[in-house]
Amino acid sequence: MDFPFQIIRILLVSLLSFGIAFFLFPFFINYFKKIKFGKRIERPESPIFERLHKKKEGTPSLGGAVILLSVLSVLIVFELLAKISPDSIFSKLTFLSRKETFLPLGLLLCASTLGLADDILGMLGIGKRKAGFRIREKLILYFIPALLGSLWFYFKLEWDILKIPFLGNIIISYFYIPFFILTVISTAFATNETDGLDGLAGGILITAFTSLAVISFFEGKYDLTVFIGAIIGGLFAFLWYNIFPARIFLGDTGAMGLGVLVGIIALLTNSALFLPFIFFIPFIESISVILQIIFKLITKRKLFLSSPLHHHFEALNYHESTITMRFWIVAWVFAGLGVILFIIS
């Protein structure tokens, strides 16, 4: 298939995903408000966070589920039409393929399901802190799909090659399994840390997925690029309702699921070591949390007023929209640099 058709394919699927999600979001928002099924803001261990965000309590927190539903709707419709009429244009539009999209879609569904359970428990006030799963429990739960994905990559796809910037590909053998697990869990939790201000995670994820779409298109992985386009379409619709003042949050359904997906796609395109550029803001947010913990253990004092980093700026009385849009700009610059470095290396 020629490039113009592939570009039309990507844009068509992206627009359809956007349209479906844009149509669905108001129904979900109104329904969850009607049944009073929203986010609980109870962080006694983080008084600054609780003071700044208490007003957001009750906001629906299953935006990720709507994004996933829009992507699955487009995929299923095209698959059904392709089965009904295998010689039609629909057989060329479907993007479900064993080689490129089975694994990322499967792990996205798995991670999003775990996130959905966490969101529901949190909104019902279930758990030790009445906020769903604890960090340790999340690590164990998300380790399982990450391990399964790594074994699929290594044994089924026979993938043990890692691209080192400007040095080329090297074979790392069994070390690919722990590297895969570390990458996927890191991107998931980094996304979750970033999901703290209206519009922040949505805009950052659009930037990251757009960068990965450019890379996958550059590598000729067109089904994967179309799949990423469907994700981006759903994210744009989500962002419409999530920018300040947010009417719905991404939740762990979206943050953890899409975070896992970022890691998987980076591994599929052999661009994992470029993630510190492509996924710069979540990378910095995670580092800020780690530094805060280490500094408190050593000095018994805080390095930042609050962590992750965006909450530190909030505590300094920056408006959250100002923080969000400036973080977006930084993300665009570094993601663009990451794509350029990937291509020239």
Short mmCIF file of C-alpha atoms in Angstrom, two decimals:
data_model
loop_
_atom_site.label_atom_id
_atom_site.label_comp_id
_atom_site.label_asym_id
_atom_site.label_seq_id
_atom_site.Cartn_x
_atom_site.Cartn_y
_atom_site.Cartn_z
CA MET A 1 0.00 0.00 0.00
CA ASP A 2 1.29 3.46 -0.86
CA PHE A 3 1.98 6.25 1.63
CA PRO A 4 -1.05 8.42 0.73
CA PHE A 5 -3.43 5.53 1.48
CA GLN A 6 -1.67 4.78 4.78
CA ILE A 7 -1.94 8.43 5.83
CA ILE A 8 -5.67 8.48 4.91
CA ARG A 9 -6.10 5.24 6.88
CA ILE A 10 -4.42 6.72 9.97
CA LEU A 11 -6.42 9.97 9.80
CA LEU A 12 -9.74 8.18 9.18
CA VAL A 13 -9.35 5.84 12.16
CA SER A 14 -8.17 8.72 14.38
CA LEU A 15 -11.18 10.86 13.44
CA LEU A 16 -13.63 7.99 13.96
CA SER A 17 -12.15 7.23 17.38
CA PHE A 18 -12.34 10.93 18.29
CA GLY A 19 -15.96 11.16 17.12
CA ILE A 20 -17.10 8.10 19.07
CA ALA A 21 -15.33 9.19 22.27
CA PHE A 22 -16.53 12.79 21.93
CA PHE A 23 -20.10 11.51 21.65
CA LEU A 24 -19.78 9.06 24.57
CA PHE A 25 -18.08 11.30 27.16
CA PRO A 26 -21.14 13.48 28.03
CA PHE A 27 -23.25 10.37 28.68
CA PHE A 28 -20.62 8.87 30.99
CA ILE A 29 -20.02 12.16 32.79
CA ASN A 30 -23.73 12.82 33.40
CA TYR A 31 -24.44 9.22 34.43
CA PHE A 32 -21.61 9.04 36.98
CA LYS A 33 -22.58 12.42 38.41
CA LYS A 34 -26.19 11.24 38.69
CA ILE A 35 -25.22 8.16 40.72
CA LYS A 36 -22.58 10.18 42.67
CA PHE A 37 -19.78 7.89 41.53
CA GLY A 38 -16.72 10.14 41.58
CA LYS A 39 -13.16 10.53 42.80
CA ARG A 40 -12.45 10.74 46.53
CA ILE A 41 -9.81 13.27 47.65
CA GLU A 42 -8.45 12.02 50.97
CA ARG A 43 -4.69 12.37 51.43
CA PRO A 44 -3.97 13.08 55.13
CA GLU A 45 -0.30 12.28 54.46
CA SER A 46 -0.24 15.03 51.78
CA PRO A 47 -2.03 18.05 53.30
CA ILE A 48 -0.89 20.42 50.53
CA PHE A 49 -2.35 18.16 47.84
CA GLU A 50 -5.61 17.71 49.78
CA ARG A 51 -5.98 21.47 50.29
CA LEU A 52 -5.38 22.25 46.61
CA HIS A 53 -7.58 19.49 45.17
CA LYS A 54 -10.41 18.93 47.67
CA LYS A 55 -12.73 20.99 45.47
CA LYS A 56 -12.38 18.35 42.73
CA GLU A 57 -13.89 15.59 44.86
CA GLY A 58 -16.79 13.85 43.15
CA THR A 59 -15.47 14.32 39.60
CA PRO A 60 -15.93 11.09 37.54
CA SER A 61 -12.68 9.19 37.13
CA LEU A 62 -13.15 6.66 34.35
CA GLY A 63 -12.07 8.67 31.31
CA GLY A 64 -9.65 5.94 30.30
CA ALA A 65 -12.54 3.48 29.95
CA VAL A 66 -14.24 5.74 27.38
CA ILE A 67 -11.02 6.09 25.37
CA LEU A 68 -10.61 2.32 25.34
CA LEU A 69 -14.25 1.85 24.35
CA SER A 70 -13.88 4.21 21.39
CA VAL A 71 -10.75 2.40 20.13
CA LEU A 72 -12.38 -1.02 20.50
CA SER A 73 -15.53 0.22 18.72
CA VAL A 74 -13.57 1.30 15.64
CA LEU A 75 -11.53 -1.90 15.66
CA ILE A 76 -14.53 -4.23 16.05
CA VAL A 77 -16.63 -2.46 13.40
CA PHE A 78 -13.83 -2.60 10.82
CA GLU A 79 -13.11 -6.25 11.67
CA LEU A 80 -16.77 -7.22 11.28
CA LEU A 81 -17.13 -5.33 7.99
CA ALA A 82 -13.92 -6.95 6.71
CA LYS A 83 -15.29 -10.42 7.60
CA ILE A 84 -18.61 -9.69 5.91
CA SER A 85 -16.99 -8.27 2.80
CA PRO A 86 -13.37 -9.50 2.58
CA ASP A 87 -12.79 -7.95 -0.84
CA SER A 88 -13.99 -4.49 0.21
CA ILE A 89 -12.01 -1.45 1.35
CA PHE A 90 -12.70 -2.43 4.97
CA SER A 91 -10.26 -5.32 4.76
CA LYS A 92 -7.56 -2.73 4.08
CA LEU A 93 -8.70 -0.41 6.86
CA THR A 94 -8.67 -2.91 9.73
CA PHE A 95 -5.55 -2.69 11.90
CA LEU A 96 -5.72 -5.86 14.00
CA SER A 97 -2.62 -7.90 13.18
CA ARG A 98 -0.74 -10.65 15.01
CA LYS A 99 2.63 -9.13 14.20
CA GLU A 100 2.03 -5.52 15.28
CA THR A 101 -1.10 -4.93 17.37
CA PHE A 102 -2.11 -8.16 19.17
CA LEU A 103 0.35 -7.76 22.02
CA PRO A 104 -0.06 -4.02 22.67
CA LEU A 105 -3.86 -4.33 22.51
CA GLY A 106 -3.86 -7.37 24.80
CA LEU A 107 -1.64 -5.75 27.43
CA LEU A 108 -3.59 -2.49 27.18
CA LEU A 109 -6.80 -4.39 27.96
CA CYS A 110 -5.13 -6.25 30.83
CA ALA A 111 -3.58 -3.13 32.40
CA SER A 112 -6.75 -1.07 31.92
CA THR A 113 -8.83 -3.78 33.60
CA LEU A 114 -6.53 -3.67 36.64
CA GLY A 115 -6.78 0.12 36.58
CA LEU A 116 -10.56 -0.05 36.35
CA ALA A 117 -10.68 -2.26 39.44
CA ASP A 118 -8.45 0.23 41.27
CA ASP A 119 -10.63 3.18 40.20
CA ILE A 120 -13.82 1.47 41.35
CA LEU A 121 -12.30 0.50 44.72
CA GLY A 122 -11.02 4.06 45.16
CA MET A 123 -14.38 5.68 44.36
CA LEU A 124 -16.12 3.25 46.73
CA GLY A 125 -13.58 4.04 49.46
CA ILE A 126 -12.30 0.46 49.67
CA GLY A 127 -8.70 -0.34 50.59
CA LYS A 128 -6.32 0.29 53.47
CA ARG A 129 -6.37 4.04 52.84
CA LYS A 130 -9.87 3.92 51.31
CA ALA A 131 -8.20 4.64 47.98
CA GLY A 132 -7.96 1.33 46.15
CA PHE A 133 -4.72 -0.59 45.74
CA ARG A 134 -1.56 0.44 47.57
CA ILE A 135 1.68 1.03 45.65
CA ARG A 136 3.10 -2.36 46.64
CA GLU A 137 -0.07 -4.11 45.47
CA LYS A 138 0.00 -2.21 42.18
CA LEU A 139 3.62 -3.22 41.56
CA ILE A 140 2.75 -6.88 42.03
CA LEU A 141 -0.39 -6.66 39.88
CA TYR A 142 1.28 -4.85 36.98
CA PHE A 143 4.35 -7.07 37.17
CA ILE A 144 2.21 -9.97 35.91
CA PRO A 145 1.18 -8.53 32.48
CA ALA A 146 4.68 -7.05 32.11
CA LEU A 147 6.22 -10.49 32.69
CA LEU A 148 3.81 -12.15 30.25
CA GLY A 149 4.60 -9.51 27.62
CA SER A 150 8.34 -9.95 28.10
CA LEU A 151 8.09 -13.72 27.68
CA TRP A 152 5.99 -13.26 24.53
CA PHE A 153 8.57 -10.84 23.13
CA TYR A 154 11.55 -13.04 23.92
CA PHE A 155 10.27 -16.54 23.18
CA LYS A 156 7.45 -15.98 20.66
CA LEU A 157 8.88 -13.05 18.71
CA GLU A 158 12.49 -14.06 19.44
CA TRP A 159 13.27 -10.44 20.25
CA ASP A 160 16.49 -9.79 22.16
CA ILE A 161 17.85 -6.74 20.32
CA LEU A 162 18.16 -3.31 21.89
CA LYS A 163 18.87 -0.14 19.94
CA ILE A 164 21.55 1.99 21.61
CA PRO A 165 21.47 5.65 20.49
CA PHE A 166 24.21 6.31 17.91
CA LEU A 167 25.83 2.90 18.57
CA GLY A 168 23.37 0.63 16.78
CA ASN A 169 21.68 -2.61 17.79
CA ILE A 170 23.12 -4.99 20.37
CA ILE A 171 21.95 -8.45 21.44
CA ILE A 172 21.23 -8.58 25.18
CA SER A 173 19.84 -12.15 25.29
CA TYR A 174 17.89 -13.00 28.48
CA PHE A 175 18.49 -9.50 29.85
CA TYR A 176 15.74 -8.36 27.49
CA ILE A 177 13.13 -9.88 29.84
CA PRO A 178 13.96 -7.70 32.90
CA PHE A 179 14.54 -4.70 30.61
CA PHE A 180 11.06 -5.17 29.13
CA ILE A 181 9.45 -5.46 32.58
CA LEU A 182 11.29 -2.39 33.90
CA THR A 183 10.31 -0.31 30.85
CA VAL A 184 6.61 -1.20 30.96
CA ILE A 185 6.20 -0.76 34.72
CA SER A 186 8.19 2.50 34.66
CA THR A 187 6.08 4.09 31.91
CA ALA A 188 2.86 2.97 33.64
CA PHE A 189 3.76 4.45 37.02
CA ALA A 190 5.32 7.56 35.46
CA THR A 191 2.05 8.24 33.63
CA ASN A 192 0.13 7.74 36.84
CA GLU A 193 2.38 10.26 38.63
CA THR A 194 1.79 12.78 35.83
CA ASP A 195 -1.99 12.44 36.01
CA GLY A 196 -2.46 15.11 38.68
CA LEU A 197 -3.62 18.32 36.99
CA ASP A 198 -6.49 19.03 34.61
CA GLY A 199 -5.32 18.31 31.07
CA LEU A 200 -1.74 17.43 32.01
CA ALA A 201 -1.55 13.67 31.42
CA GLY A 202 -3.86 13.83 28.39
CA GLY A 203 -1.71 16.40 26.61
CA ILE A 204 1.53 14.62 27.52
CA LEU A 205 0.20 11.28 26.29
CA ILE A 206 -0.92 12.79 22.97
CA THR A 207 2.59 14.17 22.48
CA ALA A 208 4.23 10.84 23.32
CA PHE A 209 1.90 8.75 21.16
CA THR A 210 2.29 11.16 18.23
CA SER A 211 6.07 10.79 18.48
CA LEU A 212 5.77 7.00 18.61
CA ALA A 213 3.38 7.10 15.63
CA VAL A 214 5.99 8.99 13.59
CA ILE A 215 8.62 6.41 14.56
CA SER A 216 6.39 3.40 13.79
CA PHE A 217 5.37 4.94 10.43
CA PHE A 218 9.04 5.59 9.67
CA GLU A 219 9.71 1.88 10.35
CA GLY A 220 6.84 0.76 8.10
CA LYS A 221 4.71 -0.60 10.96
CA TYR A 222 1.48 0.79 9.51
CA ASP A 223 -1.03 -1.30 11.48
CA LEU A 224 0.66 -0.21 14.68
CA THR A 225 0.59 3.43 13.52
CA VAL A 226 -3.15 3.20 12.80
CA PHE A 227 -3.71 1.70 16.25
CA ILE A 228 -1.77 4.58 17.82
CA GLY A 229 -3.89 6.98 15.74
CA ALA A 230 -7.05 5.49 17.27
CA ILE A 231 -5.58 6.05 20.75
CA ILE A 232 -4.68 9.66 19.90
CA GLY A 233 -8.21 10.29 18.60
CA GLY A 234 -9.72 9.05 21.86
CA LEU A 235 -7.23 11.11 23.87
CA PHE A 236 -8.13 14.32 22.01
CA ALA A 237 -11.80 13.76 22.84
CA PHE A 238 -10.87 13.10 26.46
CA LEU A 239 -8.78 16.27 26.60
CA TRP A 240 -11.81 18.31 25.46
CA TYR A 241 -13.59 17.35 28.68
CA ASN A 242 -10.49 17.17 30.88
CA ILE A 243 -8.97 20.64 30.43
CA PHE A 244 -9.54 23.04 33.32
CA PRO A 245 -12.00 22.79 34.95
CA ALA A 246 -12.05 19.03 34.33
CA ARG A 247 -15.40 17.30 33.98
CA ILE A 248 -13.81 13.84 34.01
CA PHE A 249 -10.44 12.39 35.01
CA LEU A 250 -8.32 9.78 33.24
CA GLY A 251 -8.18 7.49 36.28
CA ASP A 252 -5.94 4.45 36.64
CA THR A 253 -7.97 2.80 33.87
CA GLY A 254 -6.39 5.27 31.47
CA ALA A 255 -3.18 6.33 33.20
CA MET A 256 -1.88 2.83 33.93
CA GLY A 257 -3.30 1.25 30.76
CA LEU A 258 -1.99 3.93 28.41
CA GLY A 259 1.28 4.12 30.35
CA VAL A 260 1.81 0.40 29.77
CA LEU A 261 0.98 0.95 26.10
CA VAL A 262 3.64 3.68 25.76
CA GLY A 263 6.25 1.22 27.03
CA ILE A 264 5.06 -1.63 24.78
CA ILE A 265 5.06 0.52 21.65
CA ALA A 266 8.51 1.92 22.48
CA LEU A 267 9.78 -1.66 22.77
CA LEU A 268 8.03 -2.73 19.53
CA THR A 269 9.67 0.15 17.66
CA ASN A 270 13.03 -0.36 19.42
CA SER A 271 12.90 3.20 20.74
CA ALA A 272 12.76 2.42 24.47
CA LEU A 273 16.07 4.16 25.24
CA PHE A 274 14.70 7.35 23.66
CA LEU A 275 11.81 7.48 26.16
CA PRO A 276 13.59 9.99 28.44
CA PHE A 277 13.09 12.45 25.54
CA ILE A 278 9.79 11.19 24.10
CA PHE A 279 8.27 10.82 27.58
CA PHE A 280 10.26 13.61 29.23
CA ILE A 281 7.66 15.08 31.62
CA PRO A 282 6.62 11.71 33.16
CA PHE A 283 10.32 10.85 33.40
CA ILE A 284 11.01 14.06 35.36
CA GLU A 285 7.87 13.65 37.47
CA SER A 286 9.02 10.17 38.56
CA ILE A 287 12.50 11.42 39.36
CA SER A 288 10.99 14.20 41.52
CA VAL A 289 9.07 11.59 43.56
CA ILE A 290 12.18 9.42 44.01
CA LEU A 291 14.29 12.43 45.04
CA GLN A 292 11.62 13.55 47.50
CA ILE A 293 11.59 10.11 49.17
CA ILE A 294 15.40 9.86 49.34
CA PHE A 295 15.79 13.42 50.64
CA LYS A 296 13.20 12.87 53.37
CA LEU A 297 14.86 9.61 54.46
CA ILE A 298 18.27 11.26 54.71
CA THR A 299 17.44 14.74 56.05
CA LYS A 300 13.89 14.28 57.48
CA ARG A 301 12.94 17.31 55.38
CA LYS A 302 11.24 17.84 52.02
CA LEU A 303 13.17 18.69 48.87
CA PHE A 304 9.96 19.89 47.15
CA LEU A 305 6.93 21.47 48.80
CA SER A 306 4.93 18.60 47.33
CA SER A 307 5.63 15.87 44.81
CA PRO A 308 5.34 14.99 41.93
CA LEU A 309 6.89 18.15 40.51
CA HIS A 310 3.64 19.70 39.22
CA HIS A 311 2.29 19.82 42.78
CA HIS A 312 5.42 21.70 43.88
CA PHE A 313 4.60 24.46 41.38
CA GLU A 314 0.97 24.38 42.52
CA ALA A 315 2.14 24.94 46.11
CA LEU A 316 4.10 27.96 44.82
CA ASN A 317 0.71 29.40 43.73
CA TYR A 318 1.08 28.84 39.99
CA HIS A 319 -2.34 28.25 38.43
CA GLU A 320 -2.69 24.64 37.32
CA SER A 321 -3.51 25.67 33.74
CA THR A 322 -0.23 27.63 33.60
CA ILE A 323 1.70 24.58 34.85
CA THR A 324 -0.12 22.27 32.45
CA MET A 325 0.48 24.33 29.32
CA ARG A 326 4.13 25.01 30.15
CA PHE A 327 4.67 21.31 30.76
CA TRP A 328 3.01 20.63 27.39
CA ILE A 329 5.48 22.98 25.68
CA VAL A 330 8.45 21.30 27.34
CA ALA A 331 7.03 17.89 26.34
CA TRP A 332 6.66 18.97 22.68
CA VAL A 333 10.24 20.24 22.52
CA PHE A 334 11.79 17.11 24.05
CA ALA A 335 9.55 14.69 22.13
CA GLY A 336 10.51 16.38 18.87
CA LEU A 337 14.15 16.11 19.85
CA GLY A 338 13.65 12.43 20.70
CA VAL A 339 12.16 11.67 17.28
CA ILE A 340 15.00 13.50 15.52
CA LEU A 341 17.63 11.64 17.56
CA PHE A 342 15.94 8.32 16.80
CA ILE A 343 15.88 8.95 13.07
CA ILE A 344 19.45 10.23 12.74
CA SER A 345 20.90 7.57 15.04
#
